[in-house]
Structures are given as C-alpha cells and as structure tokens.
XYZ file of C-alpha atoms in Angstrom:
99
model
C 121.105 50.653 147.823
C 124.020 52.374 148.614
C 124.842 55.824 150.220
C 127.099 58.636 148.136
C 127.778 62.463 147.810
C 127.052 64.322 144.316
C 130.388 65.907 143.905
C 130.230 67.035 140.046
C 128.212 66.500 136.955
C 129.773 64.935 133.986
C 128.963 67.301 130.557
C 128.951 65.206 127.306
C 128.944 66.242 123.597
C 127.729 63.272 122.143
C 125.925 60.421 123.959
C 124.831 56.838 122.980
C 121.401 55.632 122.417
C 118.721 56.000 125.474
C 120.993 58.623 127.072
C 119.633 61.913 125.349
C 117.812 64.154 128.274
C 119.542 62.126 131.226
C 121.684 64.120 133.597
C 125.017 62.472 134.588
C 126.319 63.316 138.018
C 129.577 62.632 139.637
C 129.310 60.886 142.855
C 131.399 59.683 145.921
C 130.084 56.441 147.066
C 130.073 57.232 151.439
C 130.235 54.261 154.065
C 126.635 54.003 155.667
C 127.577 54.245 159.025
C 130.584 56.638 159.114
C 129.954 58.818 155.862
C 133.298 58.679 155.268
C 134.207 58.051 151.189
C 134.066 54.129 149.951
C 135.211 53.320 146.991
C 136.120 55.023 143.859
C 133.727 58.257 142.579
C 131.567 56.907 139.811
C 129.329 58.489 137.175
C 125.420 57.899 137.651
C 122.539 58.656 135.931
C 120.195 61.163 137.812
C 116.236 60.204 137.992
C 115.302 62.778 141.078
C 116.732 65.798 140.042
C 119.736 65.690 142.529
C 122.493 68.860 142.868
C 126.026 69.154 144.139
C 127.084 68.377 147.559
C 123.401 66.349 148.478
C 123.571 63.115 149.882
C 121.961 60.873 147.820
C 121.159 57.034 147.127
C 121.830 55.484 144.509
C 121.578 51.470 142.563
C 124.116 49.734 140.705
C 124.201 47.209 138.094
C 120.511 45.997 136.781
C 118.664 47.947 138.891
C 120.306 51.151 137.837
C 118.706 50.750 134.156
C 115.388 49.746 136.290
C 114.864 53.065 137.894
C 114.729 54.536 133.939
C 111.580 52.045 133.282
C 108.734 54.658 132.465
C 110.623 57.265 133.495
C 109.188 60.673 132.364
C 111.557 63.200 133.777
C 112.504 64.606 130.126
C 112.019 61.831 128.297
C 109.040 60.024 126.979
C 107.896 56.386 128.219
C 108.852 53.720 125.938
C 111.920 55.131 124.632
C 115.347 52.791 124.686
C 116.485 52.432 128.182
C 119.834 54.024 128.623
C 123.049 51.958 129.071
C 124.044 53.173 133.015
C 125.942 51.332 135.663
C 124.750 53.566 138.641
C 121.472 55.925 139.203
C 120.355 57.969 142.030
C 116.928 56.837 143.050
C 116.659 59.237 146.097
C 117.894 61.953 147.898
C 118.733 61.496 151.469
C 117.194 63.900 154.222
C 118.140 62.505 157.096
C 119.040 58.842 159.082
C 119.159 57.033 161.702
C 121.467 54.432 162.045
C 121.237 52.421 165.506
C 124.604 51.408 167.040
C-alpha cells in the first residue's frame, strides 16, 4: 500500500463499463517517511468515501480492481468490476513510523 494526499476529484461525462457510481479522486502519491510528494498525481477510484486534502492509502495495479469485489458503496454486488489502476482503501488517521 502506498501513502498519498486527495488533492482534487476528477468529474466525467461519460464513463466506461463498471465505472457508473464510482467517485474518482485526484491524488498525490507522499513518501512514507517524509510526506513529502513521490511520484506523479494519479487518478484513483474512491471505495471509503475520502475528501480533499485527507491523507489516504491507496493500491495499485490488481489489487486496485480487488478492493471493488462486492463492493456496495452505490453500486450493487455482482456488477462488472470497473477498469482502475489505483483505489483508496483507507483513510489515514495517524502513524507512527520508527526511525
């Protein structure tokens, strides 16, 4: 999992198969230790109802379609999975990293 800051939400018109109902956020992915940006931002699927400026975490890849399996938030169970490359799993309260 990897650490990032929601710092928009992406509005669509039209949206491919499995995608109806499924907020898109904007994020910055953030270095773990230093939470300082990493990378470029990226667009990710939101399953836990994330906002702007929360630090969230987030899955890439496979897993990212994963954390829509059975998902209910707005969409009923067993419908296509949607085509993502990122999506937020959590939302980060607090951490401690040892040095």
């Amino acid at each position: 999992m990897k650490q990032a800051k929601v710092i928009g939400r992406v509005f669509c018109a039209r949206q491919c198969c499995g995608m109806d109902s499924k907020t898109l956020l904007l994020i910055q992915p953030l270095d773990w230790e230093t939470d300082q940006p990493a990378g470029e931002p990226l667009v990710a699927g939101d399953t836990v109802g994330a906002g702007a400026g929360e630090t969230v975490f987030f899955v890439a890849s496979r897993e990212a379609i994963v954390a829509f399996e059975n998902w209910e938030g707005g969409t009923a169970v067993n419908t296509p999975l949607p085509p993502v490359d990122a999506a937020i799993v959590g939302i980060i309260d607090g951490k401690n990293i040892r040095a």
